[in-house]
Amino acid sequence: ILIQSTFVRRGQKCLRFKNMFRTGFLVRATHTVLTWGITLILFLHNTDLRRCEERGELLLPLLFFLVVVLSALLYFTVSLMDPGFVLTDSGSNEELEAMIPHPPPRRCGYCLLQQPMRSKHCPSCNRCVRRFDHHCPWMENCVGERNHRWFLVYLLVQLVALLWALHAALSGVSSGVTWDLWFRANGVLLAALAVVGVFSVVVLVLLCCHLYLASINCTTWEFMSHHRISYLKNRDQENPFDHGVLWNLWGFFCICRTVVWEQVYHRTTGTSRTDGTMSEL
């Protein structure tokens, strides 16, 4: 009995350990360490930020620090918030039939819930997500209807912080008599410069891609799998949710309620094609 209880306790500890990493603890801890580690390096080395501090000019260092704090807060906001999980069936069969005359709503083979249009089951989260865009491994969360706009704002703020950090790191690189002395004097700063440079390129590409997708009212999943999605594959590359750049961006950033995409779809593809008003719950 003692041996059995020992194995049970070990199994419970292993399960808790796996669950901790499954919830994104390792990814978020890595992000936190990188963010504040690089920030500390920039303030400890002879960069523009450090020289401003020494001269008593605290405005630029304080602004940089606030941008880093804002980017960290946005990261955890997007990472931890509900991306738009489908929690229950969207209504009674009569209500759904009235709202969606044809075709009927799909039922998820995993959640056994009726999937609203533009939703998809995420294998990583094991949940269906409204207006599913993608599962972000760096966030360890899905990007969906509720957090997509905040994901885009995070990318913008993060890019500002990274480019500022890139400039500060370059300003701290000093000269040396030999390559060996130069590398010893700048090794830590060069490592930070490499990390910041790589992340700057990645974030810039992501920001441009998601701004483009937002401007045409399309998600990453729909863009990549257009030919396999039932409500898009027969549309000949036409996007039934696209109502023009300005209206798409307005709806993306400013409409915070759940959109009934079935009504938008049938309005666009039905008789009233010119009516682009978004219906909301």
Short mmCIF file of C-alpha atoms in Angstrom, two decimals:
data_model
loop_
_atom_site.label_atom_id
_atom_site.label_comp_id
_atom_site.label_asym_id
_atom_site.label_seq_id
_atom_site.Cartn_x
_atom_site.Cartn_y
_atom_site.Cartn_z
CA ILE A 1 0.00 0.00 0.00
CA LEU A 2 2.89 2.35 0.82
CA ILE A 3 4.53 1.68 -2.54
CA GLN A 4 1.21 2.20 -4.34
CA SER A 5 0.58 5.52 -2.57
CA THR A 6 4.13 6.62 -3.43
CA PHE A 7 3.50 5.93 -7.12
CA VAL A 8 0.16 7.76 -6.93
CA ARG A 9 1.83 10.83 -5.40
CA ARG A 10 4.55 10.74 -8.05
CA GLY A 11 1.91 10.43 -10.75
CA GLN A 12 0.02 13.41 -9.35
CA LYS A 13 3.23 15.48 -9.24
CA CYS A 14 4.03 14.56 -12.84
CA LEU A 15 0.49 15.47 -13.89
CA ARG A 16 0.70 18.86 -12.13
CA PHE A 17 4.10 19.44 -13.78
CA LYS A 18 2.69 18.61 -17.24
CA ASN A 19 -0.39 20.78 -16.67
CA MET A 20 1.77 23.71 -15.63
CA PHE A 21 3.69 23.58 -18.90
CA ARG A 22 0.55 22.81 -20.88
CA THR A 23 -0.99 26.09 -19.75
CA GLY A 24 1.91 28.01 -21.27
CA PHE A 25 3.92 28.65 -18.12
CA LEU A 26 7.23 27.94 -19.85
CA VAL A 27 6.44 30.13 -22.88
CA ARG A 28 5.26 33.06 -20.78
CA ALA A 29 8.20 32.74 -18.41
CA THR A 30 10.60 32.75 -21.38
CA HIS A 31 8.92 35.87 -22.78
CA THR A 32 9.19 37.61 -19.40
CA VAL A 33 12.86 36.69 -18.94
CA LEU A 34 13.77 37.83 -22.46
CA THR A 35 11.84 41.09 -22.15
CA TRP A 36 13.26 42.23 -18.84
CA GLY A 37 16.69 40.66 -19.41
CA ILE A 38 17.24 42.65 -22.61
CA THR A 39 15.80 45.79 -20.99
CA LEU A 40 18.27 45.41 -18.12
CA ILE A 41 21.17 44.92 -20.54
CA LEU A 42 20.26 48.11 -22.39
CA PHE A 43 20.18 50.13 -19.17
CA LEU A 44 23.42 48.65 -17.74
CA HIS A 45 25.57 49.08 -20.85
CA ASN A 46 26.79 52.36 -22.31
CA THR A 47 23.77 52.91 -24.57
CA ASP A 48 21.81 56.05 -25.35
CA LEU A 49 19.41 55.13 -22.52
CA ARG A 50 22.25 54.86 -19.99
CA ARG A 51 23.87 58.11 -21.18
CA CYS A 52 20.53 59.93 -20.87
CA GLU A 53 20.24 58.68 -17.29
CA GLU A 54 23.75 59.86 -16.44
CA ARG A 55 22.98 63.34 -17.82
CA GLY A 56 19.79 63.48 -15.78
CA GLU A 57 17.58 63.40 -18.90
CA LEU A 58 15.03 60.86 -17.73
CA LEU A 59 12.24 61.43 -20.27
CA LEU A 60 13.47 59.02 -22.98
CA PRO A 61 14.46 56.21 -20.56
CA LEU A 62 11.11 56.55 -18.80
CA LEU A 63 9.19 56.46 -22.09
CA PHE A 64 11.11 53.38 -23.21
CA PHE A 65 10.39 51.67 -19.89
CA LEU A 66 6.67 52.48 -20.21
CA VAL A 67 6.55 51.10 -23.76
CA VAL A 68 8.14 47.85 -22.53
CA VAL A 69 5.66 47.65 -19.63
CA LEU A 70 2.75 48.28 -22.02
CA SER A 71 3.95 45.58 -24.40
CA ALA A 72 4.27 43.12 -21.50
CA LEU A 73 0.76 43.94 -20.25
CA LEU A 74 -0.69 43.51 -23.75
CA TYR A 75 1.14 40.20 -24.15
CA PHE A 76 -0.40 38.78 -20.98
CA THR A 77 -3.79 40.27 -21.85
CA VAL A 78 -3.89 38.51 -25.23
CA SER A 79 -2.28 35.37 -23.85
CA LEU A 80 -4.67 34.87 -20.93
CA MET A 81 -7.99 36.23 -22.20
CA ASP A 82 -10.81 34.22 -23.72
CA PRO A 83 -10.27 34.37 -27.51
CA GLY A 84 -13.95 33.68 -28.15
CA PHE A 85 -14.54 30.09 -27.10
CA VAL A 86 -17.87 28.60 -28.18
CA LEU A 87 -19.36 27.70 -24.79
CA THR A 88 -22.89 26.58 -25.69
CA ASP A 89 -25.10 26.02 -28.70
CA SER A 90 -26.03 29.38 -30.21
CA GLY A 91 -29.78 28.88 -29.84
CA SER A 92 -32.71 26.56 -30.36
CA ASN A 93 -33.13 24.69 -33.62
CA GLU A 94 -36.02 26.95 -34.63
CA GLU A 95 -33.95 30.09 -34.02
CA LEU A 96 -31.02 28.68 -35.96
CA GLU A 97 -33.20 27.61 -38.89
CA ALA A 98 -34.74 31.09 -39.03
CA MET A 99 -31.33 32.72 -38.86
CA ILE A 100 -29.56 30.31 -41.20
CA PRO A 101 -31.99 29.00 -43.79
CA HIS A 102 -29.33 27.07 -45.76
CA PRO A 103 -27.03 25.33 -45.06
CA PRO A 104 -27.67 24.27 -41.44
CA PRO A 105 -24.99 24.97 -38.84
CA ARG A 106 -22.23 22.39 -38.41
CA ARG A 107 -21.74 20.44 -35.23
CA CYS A 108 -18.18 20.01 -34.01
CA GLY A 109 -17.02 16.41 -33.93
CA TYR A 110 -14.93 17.08 -30.82
CA CYS A 111 -16.94 19.55 -28.69
CA LEU A 112 -20.33 18.32 -29.98
CA LEU A 113 -21.43 21.96 -30.08
CA GLN A 114 -22.95 23.78 -33.04
CA GLN A 115 -20.19 25.81 -34.68
CA PRO A 116 -21.07 29.38 -35.68
CA MET A 117 -19.81 30.42 -39.09
CA ARG A 118 -16.06 31.26 -39.19
CA SER A 119 -15.41 29.23 -36.04
CA LYS A 120 -13.03 26.27 -35.89
CA HIS A 121 -11.99 23.66 -33.37
CA CYS A 122 -8.45 24.24 -32.08
CA PRO A 123 -6.62 20.97 -31.32
CA SER A 124 -4.18 22.75 -28.97
CA CYS A 125 -6.88 24.41 -26.85
CA ASN A 126 -9.37 21.57 -27.44
CA ARG A 127 -12.12 24.18 -27.84
CA CYS A 128 -14.03 25.74 -30.73
CA VAL A 129 -13.13 29.41 -31.25
CA ARG A 130 -15.34 32.08 -32.87
CA ARG A 131 -13.80 33.75 -35.93
CA PHE A 132 -10.77 31.53 -35.50
CA ASP A 133 -7.55 33.04 -36.87
CA HIS A 134 -4.74 30.79 -35.60
CA HIS A 135 -3.25 29.25 -32.49
CA CYS A 136 -0.22 31.34 -31.51
CA PRO A 137 2.51 29.21 -29.88
CA TRP A 138 4.26 32.30 -28.48
CA MET A 139 1.04 33.33 -26.76
CA GLU A 140 0.05 29.74 -25.98
CA ASN A 141 -3.48 30.82 -26.81
CA CYS A 142 -5.78 31.06 -29.79
CA VAL A 143 -6.27 34.32 -31.64
CA GLY A 144 -9.98 34.69 -32.27
CA GLU A 145 -12.91 37.06 -32.29
CA ARG A 146 -12.40 38.52 -28.80
CA ASN A 147 -8.61 39.04 -28.73
CA HIS A 148 -7.63 39.49 -32.39
CA ARG A 149 -7.74 43.29 -32.25
CA TRP A 150 -5.67 43.27 -29.06
CA PHE A 151 -3.21 40.89 -30.72
CA LEU A 152 -2.73 43.46 -33.47
CA VAL A 153 -2.29 46.30 -30.96
CA TYR A 154 0.24 44.16 -29.10
CA LEU A 155 2.22 43.58 -32.30
CA LEU A 156 2.31 47.33 -32.97
CA VAL A 157 3.50 48.23 -29.45
CA GLN A 158 5.97 45.33 -29.44
CA LEU A 159 7.42 46.50 -32.76
CA VAL A 160 7.93 50.02 -31.38
CA ALA A 161 9.69 48.57 -28.31
CA LEU A 162 11.87 46.26 -30.43
CA LEU A 163 12.94 48.95 -32.90
CA TRP A 164 13.74 51.32 -30.04
CA ALA A 165 15.73 48.54 -28.32
CA LEU A 166 17.54 47.85 -31.61
CA HIS A 167 18.58 51.49 -31.87
CA ALA A 168 19.65 51.58 -28.22
CA ALA A 169 21.71 48.40 -28.58
CA LEU A 170 23.49 49.73 -31.67
CA SER A 171 24.31 52.95 -29.84
CA GLY A 172 26.10 50.96 -27.13
CA VAL A 173 28.47 49.01 -29.39
CA SER A 174 32.00 50.29 -28.71
CA SER A 175 35.22 49.94 -30.70
CA GLY A 176 38.18 47.75 -29.73
CA VAL A 177 41.87 47.46 -30.54
CA THR A 178 41.51 43.82 -31.61
CA TRP A 179 38.58 41.62 -32.60
CA ASP A 180 39.00 39.64 -29.40
CA LEU A 181 38.83 42.73 -27.18
CA TRP A 182 35.95 44.12 -29.24
CA PHE A 183 33.94 40.92 -28.86
CA ARG A 184 34.65 40.72 -25.13
CA ALA A 185 33.51 44.30 -24.63
CA ASN A 186 30.35 43.93 -26.74
CA GLY A 187 29.48 40.21 -26.48
CA VAL A 188 26.41 40.54 -24.25
CA LEU A 189 25.16 43.56 -26.19
CA LEU A 190 25.65 41.73 -29.51
CA ALA A 191 23.63 38.76 -28.21
CA ALA A 192 20.82 41.11 -27.21
CA LEU A 193 21.11 42.82 -30.60
CA ALA A 194 20.74 39.48 -32.41
CA VAL A 195 17.65 38.47 -30.40
CA VAL A 196 16.01 41.87 -30.86
CA GLY A 197 16.83 41.88 -34.59
CA VAL A 198 15.24 38.48 -35.20
CA PHE A 199 12.11 39.33 -33.21
CA SER A 200 11.83 42.71 -34.99
CA VAL A 201 11.66 41.00 -38.39
CA VAL A 202 9.14 38.40 -37.17
CA VAL A 203 6.87 40.98 -35.52
CA LEU A 204 7.04 43.31 -38.55
CA VAL A 205 6.00 40.49 -40.91
CA LEU A 206 3.19 39.41 -38.59
CA LEU A 207 1.92 42.98 -38.20
CA CYS A 208 1.85 43.57 -41.96
CA CYS A 209 0.11 40.25 -42.63
CA HIS A 210 -2.57 40.76 -39.99
CA LEU A 211 -3.20 44.37 -41.02
CA TYR A 212 -3.75 43.16 -44.57
CA LEU A 213 -6.08 40.37 -43.42
CA ALA A 214 -8.03 42.80 -41.23
CA SER A 215 -8.39 45.19 -44.18
CA ILE A 216 -10.06 42.47 -46.29
CA ASN A 217 -11.99 40.93 -43.34
CA CYS A 218 -10.30 37.57 -43.63
CA THR A 219 -8.60 35.31 -41.09
CA THR A 220 -5.34 33.39 -41.42
CA TRP A 221 -7.26 30.11 -41.39
CA GLU A 222 -9.64 31.29 -44.13
CA PHE A 223 -6.79 32.69 -46.21
CA MET A 224 -4.72 29.50 -46.02
CA SER A 225 -7.61 27.00 -46.27
CA HIS A 226 -10.01 28.84 -48.58
CA HIS A 227 -10.38 25.78 -50.84
CA ARG A 228 -11.38 23.49 -47.93
CA ILE A 229 -13.89 25.70 -46.09
CA SER A 230 -17.51 24.94 -47.00
CA TYR A 231 -18.76 28.54 -47.12
CA LEU A 232 -15.75 29.77 -49.16
CA LYS A 233 -14.63 27.01 -51.51
CA ASN A 234 -17.35 27.75 -54.10
CA ARG A 235 -16.92 31.52 -54.00
CA ASP A 236 -14.22 31.77 -56.72
CA GLN A 237 -11.78 33.65 -54.46
CA GLU A 238 -14.52 36.17 -53.57
CA ASN A 239 -14.68 37.01 -49.86
CA PRO A 240 -18.33 37.36 -48.76
CA PHE A 241 -17.29 39.25 -45.61
CA ASP A 242 -15.31 41.97 -47.41
CA HIS A 243 -17.16 45.31 -47.36
CA GLY A 244 -14.28 47.64 -48.24
CA VAL A 245 -11.08 48.55 -46.40
CA LEU A 246 -12.48 51.32 -44.20
CA TRP A 247 -15.57 49.41 -43.10
CA ASN A 248 -13.53 46.24 -42.53
CA LEU A 249 -11.03 48.07 -40.31
CA TRP A 250 -13.84 49.86 -38.46
CA GLY A 251 -15.58 46.56 -37.79
CA PHE A 252 -12.34 44.88 -36.76
CA PHE A 253 -11.17 47.50 -34.26
CA CYS A 254 -14.40 49.15 -33.10
CA ILE A 255 -17.15 46.51 -33.05
CA CYS A 256 -16.60 44.58 -29.82
CA ARG A 257 -19.78 42.52 -29.77
CA THR A 258 -20.26 39.03 -31.17
CA VAL A 259 -21.10 39.25 -34.86
CA VAL A 260 -23.61 36.86 -36.42
CA TRP A 261 -21.54 36.03 -39.48
CA GLU A 262 -24.30 33.81 -40.90
CA GLN A 263 -26.48 36.89 -41.41
CA VAL A 264 -23.60 38.87 -42.94
CA TYR A 265 -22.88 35.97 -45.29
CA HIS A 266 -26.47 35.52 -46.45
CA ARG A 267 -26.94 39.26 -46.83
CA THR A 268 -23.89 39.47 -49.08
CA THR A 269 -24.57 36.34 -51.10
CA GLY A 270 -28.36 36.78 -51.22
CA THR A 271 -30.59 39.34 -52.86
CA SER A 272 -29.47 42.30 -50.77
CA ARG A 273 -25.79 42.30 -51.80
CA THR A 274 -25.38 46.02 -51.36
CA ASP A 275 -26.35 45.98 -47.69
CA GLY A 276 -23.10 45.60 -45.74
CA THR A 277 -24.40 46.33 -42.26
CA MET A 278 -23.01 43.93 -39.64
CA SER A 279 -25.64 42.24 -37.50
CA GLU A 280 -24.76 41.81 -33.85
CA LEU A 281 -26.02 39.73 -30.99
#
